[in-house]
CSV table of C-alpha atoms in Angstrom, one decimal:
chain,number,residue,atom,x,y,z
A,2,MET,CA,94.9,-49.1,-6.9
A,3,THR,CA,93.5,-52.2,-6.0
A,4,LYS,CA,90.8,-54.2,-7.6
A,5,SER,CA,88.5,-53.6,-4.5
A,6,GLU,CA,89.3,-49.8,-4.5
A,7,ILE,CA,88.3,-49.6,-8.2
A,8,THR,CA,85.1,-51.2,-7.6
A,9,ALA,CA,84.2,-48.8,-4.7
A,10,LEU,CA,85.0,-45.9,-6.8
A,11,ILE,CA,82.8,-47.1,-9.5
A,12,VAL,CA,79.7,-47.9,-7.1
A,13,THR,CA,80.1,-44.4,-5.7
A,14,GLY,CA,80.0,-42.9,-9.1
A,15,LEU,CA,76.9,-44.8,-9.9
A,16,LEU,CA,75.5,-43.7,-6.7
A,17,LEU,CA,76.2,-40.1,-7.3
A,18,ALA,CA,75.0,-40.3,-10.9
A,19,ALA,CA,71.6,-41.8,-9.6
A,20,THR,CA,71.3,-39.1,-7.0
A,21,PHE,CA,71.8,-36.4,-9.7
A,22,ALA,CA,69.3,-38.0,-12.0
A,23,VAL,CA,66.7,-38.4,-9.2
A,24,SER,CA,67.3,-34.6,-8.5
A,25,LEU,CA,66.1,-33.8,-12.0
A,26,VAL,CA,62.8,-35.5,-11.5
A,27,PRO,CA,60.1,-33.0,-10.5
A,28,ARG,CA,59.0,-33.7,-6.9
A,29,ARG,CA,55.0,-34.1,-6.5
A,30,SER,CA,53.9,-31.7,-3.8
A,31,PRO,CA,51.5,-33.2,-1.1
A,32,ALA,CA,48.1,-33.9,-2.5
A,33,GLU,CA,46.2,-30.8,-3.1
A,34,PRO,CA,42.3,-30.7,-2.9
A,35,GLU,CA,40.8,-30.5,-6.4
A,36,PRO,CA,39.5,-26.9,-7.2
A,37,LEU,CA,35.8,-26.3,-6.9
A,38,ARG,CA,33.9,-24.9,-9.9
A,39,SER,CA,33.8,-21.0,-9.8
A,40,HIS,CA,30.2,-20.8,-11.2
A,41,ILE,CA,27.2,-23.1,-10.1
A,42,ARG,CA,24.1,-23.7,-12.4
A,43,ALA,CA,21.5,-25.0,-10.1
A,44,VAL,CA,17.8,-26.0,-10.4
A,45,ILE,CA,15.3,-26.6,-7.7
A,46,GLN,CA,13.0,-29.3,-8.8
A,47,ILE,CA,10.6,-29.6,-5.9
A,48,ASP,CA,6.6,-29.6,-6.1
A,49,ARG,CA,5.5,-26.2,-5.4
A,50,ARG,CA,1.7,-26.8,-5.2
A,51,SER,CA,1.7,-27.3,-1.6
A,52,SER,CA,2.6,-24.7,0.9
A,53,ALA,CA,5.3,-26.9,2.3
A,54,GLY,CA,7.0,-27.4,-1.0
A,55,ALA,CA,6.8,-23.8,-1.8
A,56,LEU,CA,8.5,-22.9,1.4
A,57,LEU,CA,11.2,-25.6,0.9
A,58,VAL,CA,11.9,-23.9,-2.5
A,59,GLY,CA,13.0,-20.8,-0.5
A,60,TYR,CA,14.9,-22.7,1.8
A,61,ASN,CA,17.2,-24.6,-0.6
A,62,TYR,CA,17.6,-21.2,-2.6
A,63,PHE,CA,18.9,-19.5,0.7
A,64,LEU,CA,21.1,-22.4,1.4
A,65,LEU,CA,22.7,-22.8,-2.0
A,66,GLU,CA,23.3,-18.9,-2.1
A,67,SER,CA,24.9,-18.8,1.4
A,68,TYR,CA,26.9,-21.9,0.3
A,69,ALA,CA,28.2,-20.3,-2.9
A,70,GLU,CA,28.9,-17.0,-1.0
A,71,HIS,CA,31.0,-18.9,1.5
A,72,ASN,CA,33.3,-20.3,-1.1
A,73,GLY,CA,33.5,-17.1,-3.2
A,74,GLN,CA,31.4,-18.7,-6.1
A,75,THR,CA,28.8,-17.2,-8.4
A,76,VAL,CA,25.7,-19.1,-8.6
A,77,GLU,CA,22.6,-19.1,-11.0
A,78,ILE,CA,19.4,-20.7,-9.5
A,79,SER,CA,16.1,-21.5,-11.3
A,80,ALA,CA,12.9,-23.3,-10.3
A,81,ALA,CA,11.8,-26.1,-12.3
A,82,ARG,CA,8.4,-26.1,-13.9
A,83,ARG,CA,5.7,-28.7,-13.0
A,84,HIS,CA,6.2,-32.1,-14.6
A,85,THR,CA,9.9,-31.4,-15.7
A,86,SER,CA,12.7,-33.4,-14.8
A,87,TRP,CA,16.4,-32.2,-14.7
A,88,VAL,CA,18.2,-35.1,-13.9
A,89,ASP,CA,19.1,-36.0,-17.4
A,90,SER,CA,20.2,-32.4,-17.9
A,91,LEU,CA,22.4,-32.8,-15.0
A,92,LYS,CA,24.0,-35.8,-16.5
A,93,ALA,CA,24.5,-34.3,-19.9
A,94,GLY,CA,26.4,-31.3,-18.1
A,95,LYS,CA,23.8,-28.6,-18.7
A,96,VAL,CA,23.4,-27.9,-15.0
A,97,ASP,CA,25.4,-28.4,-12.0
A,98,MET,CA,23.3,-29.3,-9.3
A,99,VAL,CA,19.7,-30.3,-8.9
A,100,ALA,CA,17.7,-30.1,-5.6
A,101,ILE,CA,14.9,-32.7,-5.2
A,102,PRO,CA,12.8,-33.8,-2.0
A,103,TRP,CA,14.6,-36.6,-0.1
A,104,SER,CA,11.7,-39.0,-0.5
A,105,ASP,CA,12.5,-39.0,-4.4
A,106,SER,CA,16.2,-39.6,-3.9
A,107,LEU,CA,15.8,-43.5,-4.0
A,108,ALA,CA,14.5,-43.1,-7.5
A,109,VAL,CA,17.5,-41.7,-9.1
A,110,ASP,CA,20.7,-43.3,-10.4
A,111,SER,CA,24.0,-42.6,-11.9
A,112,VAL,CA,24.5,-39.4,-10.1
A,113,LEU,CA,26.0,-38.2,-6.7
A,114,VAL,CA,23.4,-37.6,-3.9
A,115,SER,CA,24.2,-35.2,-1.1
A,116,ARG,CA,23.4,-36.0,2.5
A,117,PRO,CA,19.7,-35.0,3.4
A,118,LEU,CA,19.3,-31.5,4.4
A,119,ASP,CA,17.3,-31.3,7.5
A,120,SER,CA,15.7,-34.5,6.4
A,121,LEU,CA,13.8,-32.6,3.6
A,122,SER,CA,15.7,-32.4,0.4
A,123,VAL,CA,19.0,-33.5,-1.3
A,124,TRP,CA,21.1,-32.1,-4.0
A,125,LEU,CA,22.3,-34.1,-6.9
A,126,MET,CA,25.6,-33.7,-8.7
A,127,ARG,CA,27.2,-35.6,-11.7
A,128,TYR,CA,29.4,-38.5,-11.1
A,129,GLY,CA,33.1,-37.1,-11.2
A,130,ASP,CA,32.2,-34.0,-9.2
A,131,ASN,CA,33.4,-35.7,-5.9
A,132,ALA,CA,35.3,-32.8,-4.7
A,133,ASP,CA,32.3,-30.5,-5.1
A,134,MET,CA,30.0,-32.9,-3.3
A,135,LYS,CA,32.4,-33.4,-0.5
A,136,ASP,CA,32.6,-29.9,0.2
A,137,PHE,CA,29.1,-29.2,-0.1
A,138,ASP,CA,28.2,-32.0,2.3
A,139,SER,CA,31.0,-30.8,4.7
A,140,TRP,CA,29.4,-27.4,4.6
A,141,THR,CA,25.7,-28.4,5.2
A,142,ALA,CA,26.6,-30.6,8.1
A,143,GLU,CA,28.4,-27.4,9.7
A,144,TRP,CA,25.3,-25.6,8.8
A,145,GLU,CA,23.1,-27.8,10.7
A,146,LEU,CA,25.3,-27.6,13.8
A,147,SER,CA,25.5,-23.9,13.7
A,148,GLU,CA,23.9,-21.6,16.4
A,149,GLY,CA,21.4,-19.8,14.0
A,150,HIS,CA,20.5,-23.1,12.1
A,151,GLU,CA,17.1,-23.6,13.8
A,152,THR,CA,15.9,-20.1,13.8
A,153,VAL,CA,16.7,-19.7,10.1
A,154,LYS,CA,15.1,-23.0,9.3
A,155,ASN,CA,11.9,-22.3,11.2
A,156,SER,CA,11.6,-18.8,9.5
A,157,PHE,CA,11.3,-20.6,6.3
A,158,LEU,CA,9.3,-23.8,7.0
A,159,LYS,CA,7.0,-23.1,10.0
A,160,ARG,CA,3.8,-21.7,8.7
A,161,TYR,CA,1.6,-19.6,10.7
A,162,ASP,CA,-1.8,-18.0,10.6
A,163,VAL,CA,-1.4,-14.4,10.7
A,164,PHE,CA,-4.6,-13.6,12.3
A,165,ARG,CA,-4.2,-16.4,15.1
A,166,SER,CA,-0.3,-16.1,15.7
A,167,ARG,CA,1.0,-15.1,19.0
A,168,PRO,CA,3.6,-12.4,19.3
A,169,ARG,CA,6.8,-13.3,17.4
A,170,GLU,CA,10.0,-11.7,16.6
A,171,VAL,CA,10.5,-12.9,13.2
A,172,LEU,CA,7.7,-12.4,10.5
A,173,SER,CA,9.7,-14.0,7.6
A,174,PRO,CA,13.1,-15.3,6.5
A,175,TYR,CA,13.5,-11.8,4.5
A,176,ASP,CA,13.0,-9.6,7.5
A,177,SER,CA,16.4,-7.8,7.1
A,178,LEU,CA,15.8,-7.4,3.6
A,179,ILE,CA,12.3,-5.8,4.1
A,180,ARG,CA,13.4,-3.5,6.9
A,181,ALA,CA,16.3,-2.1,4.8
A,182,ASN,CA,14.1,-1.4,1.8
A,183,ALA,CA,11.2,-0.1,3.9
A,184,ASP,CA,13.8,2.4,5.5
A,185,SER,CA,14.8,3.4,2.0
A,186,ILE,CA,11.2,4.5,1.2
A,187,ASP,CA,10.3,5.8,4.7
A,188,VAL,CA,7.7,3.1,5.3
A,189,ASP,CA,6.9,0.9,8.3
A,190,TRP,CA,8.7,-2.3,7.4
A,191,ARG,CA,5.5,-4.3,8.4
A,192,LEU,CA,3.6,-2.7,5.9
A,193,LEU,CA,6.2,-3.9,3.1
A,194,ALA,CA,5.9,-7.3,4.8
A,195,ALA,CA,2.2,-7.3,4.6
A,196,ILE,CA,2.3,-6.7,0.9
A,197,ILE,CA,4.7,-9.5,0.3
A,198,TYR,CA,2.4,-12.0,2.5
A,199,LYS,CA,-0.6,-11.1,0.3
A,200,GLU,CA,1.2,-11.3,-2.9
A,201,SER,CA,3.2,-14.4,-2.4
A,202,ARG,CA,2.9,-15.9,1.3
A,203,PHE,CA,6.7,-15.4,1.5
A,204,HIS,CA,7.1,-18.0,-1.4
A,205,ILE,CA,9.9,-16.8,-3.8
A,206,GLU,CA,8.8,-19.0,-6.7
A,207,ALA,CA,5.1,-17.6,-6.6
A,208,ARG,CA,3.7,-16.9,-10.2
A,209,SER,CA,0.4,-15.4,-11.2
A,210,HIS,CA,-1.8,-16.3,-14.0
A,211,ARG,CA,-0.9,-12.9,-15.4
A,212,GLY,CA,2.9,-13.6,-15.5
A,213,ALA,CA,3.7,-11.6,-12.1
A,214,SER,CA,6.4,-13.4,-10.4
A,215,GLY,CA,8.7,-13.5,-7.1
A,216,LEU,CA,8.0,-12.4,-3.5
A,217,MET,CA,6.3,-9.0,-4.6
A,218,GLN,CA,4.7,-10.4,-7.6
A,219,MET,CA,6.4,-8.1,-10.0
A,220,MET,CA,5.0,-7.9,-13.6
A,221,PRO,CA,7.7,-8.5,-16.2
A,222,SER,CA,7.7,-5.0,-17.7
A,223,THR,CA,8.0,-3.3,-14.1
A,224,ALA,CA,10.7,-5.9,-13.1
A,225,ALA,CA,12.7,-5.0,-16.2
A,226,HIS,CA,12.4,-1.3,-15.5
A,227,TYR,CA,13.9,-1.7,-12.1
A,228,GLY,CA,16.6,-4.1,-13.4
A,229,VAL,CA,15.3,-7.4,-12.0
A,230,THR,CA,16.9,-10.3,-14.1
A,231,ASP,CA,16.1,-13.1,-11.6
A,232,PRO,CA,12.6,-13.0,-10.3
A,233,LEU,CA,13.7,-15.8,-7.7
A,234,ASP,CA,16.1,-13.6,-6.1
A,235,PRO,CA,14.7,-12.1,-2.8
A,236,GLU,CA,16.9,-9.2,-2.8
A,237,SER,CA,16.3,-7.6,-6.1
A,238,ASN,CA,12.6,-8.7,-6.1
A,239,ILE,CA,12.1,-6.9,-2.8
A,240,GLU,CA,14.3,-4.0,-3.7
A,241,ALA,CA,12.3,-3.4,-6.9
A,242,GLY,CA,8.8,-3.9,-5.4
A,243,ALA,CA,9.9,-1.3,-2.6
A,244,LYS,CA,10.9,1.2,-5.1
A,245,PHE,CA,7.7,0.9,-7.0
A,246,PHE,CA,5.5,1.0,-3.9
A,247,GLY,CA,7.6,4.2,-2.9
A,248,ARG,CA,7.0,5.8,-6.3
A,249,LEU,CA,3.3,5.1,-5.8
A,250,ILE,CA,3.2,6.5,-2.5
A,251,ARG,CA,4.8,9.7,-3.5
A,252,ARG,CA,2.4,9.9,-6.6
A,253,TYR,CA,-0.7,10.1,-4.3
A,254,ARG,CA,0.9,12.3,-1.6
A,255,LYS,CA,-0.9,15.6,-2.6
A,256,VAL,CA,-4.2,13.6,-3.2
A,257,ALA,CA,-4.5,11.5,-0.1
A,258,ALA,CA,-5.8,13.2,3.3
A,259,ASP,CA,-3.3,11.6,5.4
A,260,GLU,CA,-0.4,8.6,5.5
A,261,ASP,CA,-3.2,5.8,5.8
A,262,GLU,CA,-5.0,7.1,2.9
A,263,ARG,CA,-1.7,7.4,0.9
A,264,TYR,CA,-1.0,3.6,1.6
A,265,LYS,CA,-4.3,2.8,0.5
A,266,PHE,CA,-4.0,4.7,-2.8
A,267,ALA,CA,-0.6,3.3,-3.4
A,268,LEU,CA,-1.8,-0.4,-2.7
A,269,ALA,CA,-4.7,0.1,-5.0
A,270,ALA,CA,-2.4,1.1,-7.8
A,271,TYR,CA,-0.1,-1.5,-7.0
A,272,ASN,CA,-2.7,-4.1,-7.5
A,273,ALA,CA,-4.6,-2.4,-10.5
A,274,GLY,CA,-2.1,0.1,-12.1
A,275,MET,CA,-1.8,3.7,-11.8
A,276,GLY,CA,-4.2,4.5,-14.8
A,277,ARG,CA,-7.2,2.7,-13.3
A,278,ILE,CA,-6.8,4.6,-9.9
A,279,ASP,CA,-6.3,7.9,-11.8
A,280,ASP,CA,-9.6,7.2,-13.7
A,281,LEU,CA,-11.2,6.6,-10.3
A,282,LEU,CA,-10.0,9.7,-9.0
A,283,ARG,CA,-11.1,11.8,-11.9
A,284,LEU,CA,-14.6,10.3,-11.7
A,285,ALA,CA,-14.8,10.8,-7.9
A,286,GLU,CA,-13.8,14.4,-8.5
A,287,LEU,CA,-16.5,14.9,-11.1
A,288,ARG,CA,-19.1,13.2,-8.8
A,289,ASP,CA,-18.2,15.6,-6.0
A,290,LYS,CA,-16.7,12.8,-3.7
A,291,ASP,CA,-13.9,13.6,-1.3
A,292,SER,CA,-11.0,12.3,-3.4
A,293,GLY,CA,-8.7,12.5,-0.4
A,294,TYR,CA,-10.2,9.4,1.1
A,295,TRP,CA,-10.1,5.8,-0.4
A,296,ASP,CA,-13.6,4.9,1.0
A,297,ASP,CA,-15.2,7.8,-0.5
A,298,VAL,CA,-13.5,7.4,-4.0
A,299,ILE,CA,-14.6,3.8,-4.5
A,300,GLN,CA,-18.3,4.9,-4.0
A,301,VAL,CA,-18.0,5.5,-7.9
A,302,LEU,CA,-17.2,1.9,-8.6
A,303,PRO,CA,-20.9,1.0,-9.7
A,304,GLU,CA,-20.6,3.6,-12.2
A,305,MET,CA,-17.1,2.6,-13.4
A,306,ARG,CA,-18.8,-0.9,-14.4
A,307,GLU,CA,-21.1,0.6,-16.9
A,308,GLU,CA,-20.1,1.2,-20.4
A,309,SER,CA,-21.7,4.7,-20.0
A,310,VAL,CA,-18.9,5.9,-18.0
A,311,MET,CA,-16.7,6.6,-21.0
A,312,ASP,CA,-19.2,9.3,-21.7
A,313,THR,CA,-18.2,11.1,-18.8
A,314,GLY,CA,-14.6,12.0,-20.2
A,315,ALA,CA,-13.0,11.3,-16.9
A,316,VAL,CA,-12.2,7.6,-17.7
A,317,LYS,CA,-9.6,6.7,-20.3
A,318,LEU,CA,-9.1,2.9,-19.6
A,319,GLY,CA,-12.6,1.7,-19.9
A,320,THR,CA,-14.7,0.0,-17.2
A,321,PHE,CA,-13.4,-1.2,-14.0
A,322,LYS,CA,-14.9,-3.6,-11.7
A,323,GLY,CA,-12.8,-2.9,-8.9
A,324,VAL,CA,-13.8,-5.9,-6.6
A,325,GLU,CA,-10.4,-7.5,-6.5
A,326,THR,CA,-8.6,-4.2,-5.8
A,327,THR,CA,-11.0,-3.1,-3.0
A,328,ARG,CA,-10.4,-6.7,-1.4
A,329,TYR,CA,-6.8,-6.2,-2.0
A,330,VAL,CA,-6.6,-3.0,-0.2
A,331,ASP,CA,-8.6,-4.3,2.8
A,332,ASP,CA,-6.7,-7.4,3.0
A,333,VAL,CA,-3.2,-5.6,3.1
A,334,MET,CA,-4.2,-3.2,5.7
A,335,ALA,CA,-5.6,-5.9,7.9
A,336,ILE,CA,-2.6,-8.0,7.5
A,337,TYR,CA,-0.4,-4.9,8.3
A,338,ARG,CA,-2.6,-4.3,11.4
A,339,GLU,CA,-1.9,-7.9,12.5
A,340,PHE,CA,1.8,-7.8,11.9
A,341,CYS,CA,2.0,-4.9,14.1
A,342,ARG,CA,0.3,-6.7,16.9
A,343,ILE,CA,2.4,-9.9,16.6
A,344,CYS,CA,5.8,-8.0,15.9
A,345,PRO,CA,5.8,-5.0,17.7
A,346,GLU,CA,8.8,-2.6,17.0
């Protein structure tokens, strides 16, 4: 064997060895996208004192729920209290996303800022959550180009006067939920919508000084009874409120003269509580009023306002002014009639 043949053989051996060594090194697959988080903790930090701000809270809640559902993620959303900032909590990792008005986005730093949503608001994420932000921006861009985008946005953000509105096909962003739950208790969905309009103006974050919250202004004890853990959630709030209202309708079925009167008694109890309305009914019967008609029953309200009413034995819960409750019944029934006018079946 010549020297050149020996050299060629050595080179060939080295090449084979190198090829074998390379084959032992794990091959890197093409770059895969970073996985998204499985659960999103989000806060909507938008001033709710104005009607526009309150409506924007509901719109952002809807968008984030839709985004999470699209990705198969779970989501926990809360509304920030007034004069609180969650940006530091975002940076510290206590929450994953924070919604703020677009006009406030220039005042924040050291966070990722989403593309503006309909030129109204932005969502913030931590530095490092680039994959999540990229995916969110991509989804919102597609959403704004989708066929139903304008209709849904307007249902959340366009305000209207019930008593001046022209006929329309949509009363609120929650019409489908309202219809389904109204069907479950066998009432006109527009009556349930009228209750929600009176209670919250379709603002999911509405909260009363008494502690009632959500679209149907459920008191904490009532909400807990019906399994509501998130008062912001439109689905659970409407479902619980509808079940409670259905229970009240059944309670006064044998008392009321007809369907409209049942609605009035149920509305009164929804506002003041069953105990108060039962007191009214007992006193009305004692005074020989026709207890089947709400307008007859409330004729005893002047007596209900006097301490001496306790001497009758008909009243258990004490005096009751009833001004707010009678106005509530009148208002809801008036809104219901208008909803029937502007949104025929």
